[in-house]
Tab-separated table of C-alpha atoms and ligand atoms in Angstrom:
chain	number	residue	atom	x	y	z
A	1	UNK	CA	0.166	-0.293	-0.071
A	2	UNK	CA	1.488	3.562	-0.677
A	3	UNK	CA	2.278	4.879	2.189
A	4	UNK	CA	4.330	7.910	3.612
A	5	UNK	CA	5.629	9.065	7.016
A	6	UNK	CA	7.135	12.800	7.731
A	7	UNK	CA	8.513	13.754	10.645
A	8	UNK	CA	10.332	17.855	11.791
A	9	UNK	CA	11.932	16.617	15.021
A	10	UNK	CA	11.247	15.918	18.425
A	11	UNK	CA	11.596	17.625	21.381
A	12	UNK	CA	10.387	19.212	24.563
A	13	UNK	CA	7.149	20.943	24.246
A	14	UNK	CA	8.683	24.800	24.337
A	15	UNK	CA	7.979	27.454	26.972
A	16	UNK	CA	5.704	29.935	25.069
A	17	UNK	CA	3.761	27.660	23.268
A	18	UNK	CA	4.042	27.724	19.494
A	19	UNK	CA	1.205	30.855	19.043
A	20	UNK	CA	-1.890	29.582	16.044
A	21	UNK	CA	0.781	31.643	13.564
A	22	UNK	CA	3.628	29.727	14.423
A	23	UNK	CA	1.670	26.259	14.418
A	24	UNK	CA	-0.226	26.736	11.517
A	25	UNK	CA	2.988	27.753	9.425
A	26	UNK	CA	4.630	23.934	10.890
A	27	UNK	CA	1.901	22.410	9.542
A	28	UNK	CA	2.112	23.830	6.106
A	29	UNK	CA	5.474	22.563	6.511
A	30	UNK	CA	4.893	19.076	7.005
A	31	UNK	CA	2.459	19.054	4.672
A	32	UNK	CA	4.274	20.090	1.676
A	33	UNK	CA	6.618	17.655	2.638
A	34	UNK	CA	4.201	14.864	2.777
A	35	UNK	CA	2.336	15.937	-0.141
A	36	UNK	CA	6.036	16.769	-2.542
A	37	UNK	CA	7.125	12.344	-1.132
A	38	UNK	CA	3.030	11.257	-2.093
A	39	UNK	CA	2.870	12.705	-5.391
A	40	UNK	CA	5.712	10.460	-6.365
A	41	UNK	CA	3.908	7.672	-5.129
A	42	UNK	CA	0.884	8.635	-6.979
A	43	UNK	CA	2.497	8.673	-10.017
A	44	UNK	CA	4.095	5.138	-9.963
A	45	UNK	CA	7.483	6.601	-8.432
A	46	UNK	CA	9.865	4.735	-5.995
A	47	UNK	CA	9.897	5.023	-2.417
A	48	UNK	CA	13.864	6.463	-2.810
A	49	UNK	CA	12.287	9.056	-4.730
A	50	UNK	CA	9.386	9.689	-2.269
A	51	UNK	CA	11.071	9.928	0.977
A	52	UNK	CA	14.311	12.305	-0.911
A	53	UNK	CA	11.100	14.432	-2.413
A	54	UNK	CA	9.908	15.063	1.638
A	55	UNK	CA	13.052	16.032	2.230
A	56	UNK	CA	14.119	18.549	0.041
A	57	UNK	CA	11.417	20.335	0.736
A	58	UNK	CA	11.552	20.410	4.790
A	59	UNK	CA	15.345	21.032	4.230
A	60	UNK	CA	14.362	24.313	2.372
A	61	UNK	CA	12.115	25.609	5.013
A	62	UNK	CA	14.090	27.102	7.903
A	63	UNK	CA	12.165	26.233	10.296
A	64	UNK	CA	13.057	22.919	10.483
A	65	UNK	CA	17.038	21.908	11.687
A	66	UNK	CA	18.309	20.686	7.843
A	67	UNK	CA	19.304	22.558	5.140
A	68	UNK	CA	18.178	26.407	5.805
A	69	UNK	CA	17.782	26.893	9.598
A	70	UNK	CA	19.778	24.407	10.443
A	71	UNK	CA	21.040	23.918	14.344
A	72	UNK	CA	24.661	25.806	14.916
A	73	UNK	CA	27.510	24.843	15.568
A	74	UNK	CA	29.358	26.161	19.626
A	75	UNK	CA	31.662	28.487	17.262
A	76	UNK	CA	27.718	29.246	15.268
A	77	UNK	CA	28.012	26.665	11.760
A	78	UNK	CA	26.452	24.769	10.538
A	79	UNK	CA	27.686	21.629	9.846
A	80	UNK	CA	25.244	18.907	8.357
A	81	UNK	CA	24.597	15.050	8.335
A	82	UNK	CA	21.646	12.803	6.218
A	83	UNK	CA	21.391	9.043	5.464
A	84	UNK	CA	19.440	7.615	3.023
A	85	UNK	CA	18.523	3.945	2.349
A	86	UNK	CA	16.726	2.027	-0.268
A	87	UNK	CA	14.780	-1.072	1.270
A	88	UNK	CA	14.891	-2.709	-1.869
A	89	UNK	CA	18.397	-3.239	-1.940
A	90	UNK	CA	20.094	-2.875	1.040
A	91	UNK	CA	21.908	0.139	-0.632
A	92	UNK	CA	22.803	3.185	1.806
A	93	UNK	CA	24.515	6.790	1.226
A	94	UNK	CA	25.301	9.655	3.890
A	95	UNK	CA	27.123	12.816	4.161
A	96	UNK	CA	28.283	14.291	7.403
A	97	UNK	CA	30.090	17.417	8.993
A	98	UNK	CA	29.013	19.102	5.581
A	99	UNK	CA	28.891	22.973	5.866
A	100	UNK	CA	28.626	23.647	2.041
A	101	UNK	CA	26.181	21.272	0.589
A	102	UNK	CA	22.505	23.083	-0.310
A	103	UNK	CA	20.436	19.507	-0.409
A	104	UNK	CA	22.928	17.056	1.917
A	105	UNK	CA	20.380	14.395	1.219
A	106	UNK	CA	20.906	14.796	-2.441
A	107	UNK	CA	24.335	13.657	-1.986
A	108	UNK	CA	23.385	11.074	0.645
A	109	UNK	CA	21.653	9.706	-2.848
A	110	UNK	CA	25.124	10.262	-5.317
A	111	UNK	CA	27.788	9.108	-2.121
A	112	UNK	CA	24.672	5.570	-2.276
A	113	UNK	CA	24.556	5.890	-6.277
A	114	UNK	CA	27.225	6.999	-7.806
A	115	UNK	CA	30.971	5.986	-5.662
A	116	UNK	CA	31.985	3.162	-3.866
A	117	UNK	CA	31.042	4.707	-0.150
A	118	UNK	CA	28.725	4.290	2.269
A	119	UNK	CA	29.699	7.501	3.752
A	120	UNK	CA	31.424	10.637	3.298
A	121	UNK	CA	32.258	13.731	6.134
A	122	UNK	CA	33.600	16.840	5.689
A	123	UNK	CA	36.351	18.098	3.053
A	124	UNK	CA	36.193	15.176	1.204
A	125	UNK	CA	32.003	15.276	1.093
A	126	UNK	CA	32.837	18.799	-0.142
A	127	UNK	CA	34.560	17.305	-3.291
A	128	UNK	CA	32.498	14.597	-4.123
A	129	UNK	CA	29.463	17.375	-4.260
A	130	UNK	CA	31.423	19.466	-6.466
A	131	UNK	CA	32.111	16.689	-8.541
A	132	UNK	CA	28.814	15.506	-8.772
A	133	UNK	CA	27.816	19.414	-9.715
A	134	UNK	CA	25.845	19.628	-6.820
A	135	UNK	CA	24.736	23.731	-5.589
A	136	UNK	CA	26.687	24.494	-3.366
A	137	UNK	CA	26.066	27.719	-1.211
A	138	UNK	CA	28.084	29.574	1.717
A	139	UNK	CA	27.577	28.603	5.005
A	140	UNK	CA	25.552	31.990	6.305
A	141	UNK	CA	22.900	30.047	3.267
A	142	UNK	CA	21.673	27.418	6.669
A	143	UNK	CA	22.022	30.162	9.460
A	144	UNK	CA	18.735	31.945	10.649
A	145	UNK	CA	18.112	34.842	13.634
A	146	UNK	CA	16.140	32.059	15.538
A	147	UNK	CA	18.879	29.452	15.149
A	148	UNK	CA	21.312	32.421	16.084
A	149	UNK	CA	19.418	33.656	19.778
A	150	UNK	CA	19.183	29.914	20.150
A	151	UNK	CA	22.598	29.086	20.150
A	152	UNK	CA	23.355	31.878	22.568
A	153	UNK	CA	20.187	30.524	24.735
A	154	UNK	CA	21.642	27.407	24.911
A	155	UNK	CA	25.460	28.973	25.351
A	156	UNK	CA	24.269	31.159	27.850
A	157	UNK	CA	22.279	27.932	29.634
A	158	UNK	CA	18.858	29.851	29.489
A	159	UNK	CA	16.259	27.536	31.423
A	160	UNK	CA	15.028	25.090	28.761
A	161	UNK	CA	16.456	26.425	26.141
A	162	UNK	CA	17.871	22.600	25.213
A	163	UNK	CA	14.841	21.237	25.139
A	164	UNK	CA	12.445	22.480	22.340
A	165	UNK	CA	12.354	20.354	19.556
A	166	UNK	CA	14.887	20.790	17.232
A	167	UNK	CA	13.250	20.359	13.719
A	168	UNK	CA	15.930	17.410	11.888
A	169	UNK	CA	13.322	16.343	9.475
A	170	UNK	CA	12.858	12.729	8.149
A	171	UNK	CA	10.366	10.865	5.990
A	172	UNK	CA	9.698	6.875	5.204
A	173	UNK	CA	7.724	5.276	2.637
A	174	UNK	CA	6.418	2.418	1.052
A	175	UNK	CA	5.456	2.059	-2.845
A	176	UNK	CA	2.947	0.388	-4.918
A	177	UNK	CA	5.701	-2.284	-5.347
A	178	UNK	CA	6.078	-2.032	-1.660
A	179	UNK	CA	9.811	-1.900	-1.686
A	180	UNK	CA	10.608	0.696	1.253
A	181	UNK	CA	13.275	3.602	1.928
A	182	UNK	CA	14.160	5.886	4.269
A	183	UNK	CA	15.931	8.828	4.245
A	184	UNK	CA	16.863	11.983	7.676
A	185	UNK	CA	19.204	15.469	7.676
A	186	UNK	CA	19.885	16.993	10.496
A	187	UNK	CA	21.859	20.195	11.343
A	188	UNK	CA	22.583	18.268	14.704
A	189	UNK	CA	22.412	19.582	18.643
A	190	UNK	CA	22.373	23.174	19.080
A	191	UNK	CA	25.866	23.927	20.013
A	192	UNK	CA	27.463	21.179	19.551
A	193	UNK	CA	30.838	20.468	18.413
A	194	UNK	CA	32.495	20.992	15.636
A	195	UNK	CA	33.348	17.319	14.184
A	196	UNK	CA	30.210	15.740	15.903
A	197	UNK	CA	28.303	13.308	14.374
A	198	UNK	CA	24.806	12.245	15.426
A	199	UNK	CA	22.473	9.562	14.176
A	200	UNK	CA	21.381	10.615	11.462
A	201	UNK	CA	23.997	10.127	9.022
A	202	UNK	CA	24.340	6.775	10.851
A	203	UNK	CA	23.362	3.505	9.399
A	204	UNK	CA	21.039	1.503	11.574
A	205	UNK	CA	21.618	4.188	14.522
A	206	UNK	CA	19.281	7.421	13.415
A	207	UNK	CA	18.039	4.990	9.247
A	208	UNK	CA	17.704	2.359	8.486
A	209	UNK	CA	15.947	0.618	5.594
A	210	UNK	CA	15.229	-3.316	4.546
A	211	UNK	CA	12.431	-4.116	1.838
A	212	UNK	CA	10.077	-7.217	4.255
A	213	UNK	CA	10.747	-5.528	7.056
A	214	UNK	CA	10.382	-1.498	7.947
A	215	UNK	CA	11.772	1.995	7.445
A	216	UNK	CA	12.647	4.160	10.023
A	217	UNK	CA	13.886	7.491	10.275
A	218	UNK	CA	14.829	8.678	14.378
A	219	UNK	CA	14.771	12.206	15.945
A	220	UNK	CA	16.113	13.562	18.947
A	221	UNK	CA	19.516	12.875	21.706
A	222	UNK	CA	21.423	11.118	19.212
A	223	UNK	CA	23.941	9.997	20.834
A	224	UNK	CA	21.068	7.685	22.769
A	225	UNK	CA	20.100	6.094	19.101
A	226	UNK	CA	23.789	5.204	18.107
A	227	UNK	CA	24.439	3.874	21.727
A	228	UNK	CA	20.889	1.777	20.931
A	229	UNK	CA	21.340	1.205	17.570
A	230	UNK	CA	17.985	2.849	17.111
A	231	UNK	CA	16.136	2.074	13.573
A	232	UNK	CA	18.037	-1.734	12.919
A	233	UNK	CA	16.216	-2.641	16.573
A	234	UNK	CA	13.547	-1.432	14.983
A	235	UNK	CA	13.824	-3.849	11.974
A	236	UNK	CA	14.981	-6.358	13.436
A	237	UNK	CA	12.307	-6.499	16.117
A	238	UNK	CA	10.086	-6.924	13.063
A	239	UNK	CA	12.281	-9.386	10.658
A	240	UNK	CA	13.610	-11.695	13.408
A	241	UNK	CA	10.914	-11.059	16.551
A	242	UNK	CA	8.300	-11.517	14.771
A	243	UNK	CA	7.180	-8.015	16.765
A	244	UNK	CA	4.328	-5.675	14.812
A	245	UNK	CA	5.515	-2.661	13.607
A	246	UNK	CA	3.851	-0.761	16.196
A	247	UNK	CA	6.049	-3.076	19.683
A	248	UNK	CA	9.652	-2.423	17.430
A	249	UNK	CA	9.036	0.721	18.098
A	250	UNK	CA	7.725	1.385	21.605
A	251	UNK	CA	9.800	-1.531	22.918
A	252	UNK	CA	13.060	0.703	21.017
A	253	UNK	CA	12.520	3.814	22.335
A	254	UNK	CA	11.088	3.171	26.455
A	255	UNK	CA	13.225	-0.068	26.606
A	256	UNK	CA	16.391	0.100	25.046
A	257	UNK	CA	16.660	4.690	24.445
A	258	UNK	CA	14.766	6.224	28.075
A	259	UNK	CA	16.869	3.535	30.370
A	260	UNK	CA	19.698	5.077	28.719
A	261	UNK	CA	19.068	8.977	29.595
A	262	UNK	CA	17.754	9.497	25.867
A	263	UNK	CA	14.584	10.734	24.506
A	264	UNK	CA	13.435	10.937	21.307
A	265	UNK	CA	10.913	10.329	18.364
A	266	UNK	CA	10.440	7.545	15.298
A	267	UNK	CA	8.767	7.140	12.000
A	268	UNK	CA	8.295	3.379	10.067
A	269	UNK	CA	6.784	1.819	7.813
A	270	UNK	CA	6.574	-2.087	6.663
A	271	UNK	CA	6.364	-4.316	3.811
A	272	UNK	CA	2.046	-4.377	4.096
A	273	UNK	CA	2.151	0.042	4.154
A	274	UNK	CA	1.132	0.328	7.819
A	275	UNK	CA	3.128	3.263	9.178
A	276	UNK	CA	3.867	4.212	12.830
A	277	UNK	CA	4.802	8.274	14.263
A	278	UNK	CA	5.959	7.659	17.717
A	279	UNK	CA	7.978	9.687	20.452
A	280	UNK	CA	8.833	9.801	24.444
A	281	UNK	CA	9.211	14.012	23.759
A	282	UNK	CA	6.305	16.185	24.287
A	283	UNK	CA	6.574	16.845	20.506
A	284	UNK	CA	7.093	15.921	17.222
A	285	UNK	CA	6.278	17.277	14.374
A	286	UNK	CA	4.292	14.857	12.037
A	287	UNK	CA	2.714	14.042	9.240
A	288	UNK	CA	0.863	11.043	7.838
A	289	UNK	CA	-0.628	10.069	4.332
A	290	UNK	CA	-1.550	6.170	2.920
A	291	UNK	CA	-4.012	5.160	-0.122
A	292	UNK	CA	-6.387	4.009	2.225
A	293	UNK	CA	-6.680	7.638	3.156
A	294	UNK	CA	-5.264	8.573	5.984
A	295	UNK	CA	-3.881	11.843	6.499
A	296	UNK	CA	-2.782	14.075	9.187
A	297	UNK	CA	-0.217	16.698	10.311
A	298	UNK	CA	0.426	16.999	14.244
A	299	UNK	CA	2.736	19.002	16.345
B	1	LIG	N1	18.851	13.869	16.467
B	1	LIG	C1	19.616	13.979	15.501
B	1	LIG	C2	21.263	14.569	16.799
B	1	LIG	O1	21.443	13.971	17.411
B	1	LIG	C3	18.823	14.893	16.609
B	1	LIG	C4	17.924	15.456	16.812
B	1	LIG	O2	16.960	14.965	16.271
B	1	LIG	O3	17.011	17.039	16.852
B	1	LIG	O4	21.571	15.228	15.590
């Protein structure tokens, strides 16, 4: 069954609740991504193209922590991570700590399709982007006034500043042939050290897809998702332990990550097109759409 889900990050509800106008902007951003991805599926396209279309939309939207509007390192720079995975052939491509690639998810896909590698980082990844003719931009392109302010609050230790949703983005999809795909893109954590890599670009941690099992994209405290091999844990629980997708996601979030002190959210789709969107934080920006008529955008 055609199905797609997107997320725009998970975190505690902000101290000052989002205004109705802000909520509308987030909802519109999520709906645009969901619809871009679903349009690909509807015209018979591949899940891989659908998740990429959705994530590119969110990378372009400055509200979300991916591409423009990325969270900043403690020095005030954007360093971006992304990963895409094709469940059909278990191929993956990822990039980490790139500073000039307008759409990191596009570069991740080029790594998957045009290189012999899975993960390229920093200058090497950007050299490859140049060779591939992808759009490169100055680092300032990614920096927004809101992220600069968020960084200042975080460095000053303003209470609660580190807890609001960071806005990492991701998508999972099932296409007409039952092929699954996942994609995740992020600026990482606010005030992270230069060179820090989170879970999002790591296959099996923040992103994973295997046909017949599921496709997963995660958001939350990346270090704990890495240590839990979270996305792979969901898939293997479905595949080898016979858990339902919902039970596998529930267990991963609450029995693996939470006891380590980590919170976050996971979106996932299985081979039947069943979608799960679950989180242990106060909020997760999210959307789901399928061929059975489900259409849901929620904060
Ligand atoms: N998981 C991301 C990271 O640690 C952050 C997030 O999802 O908000 O890089």
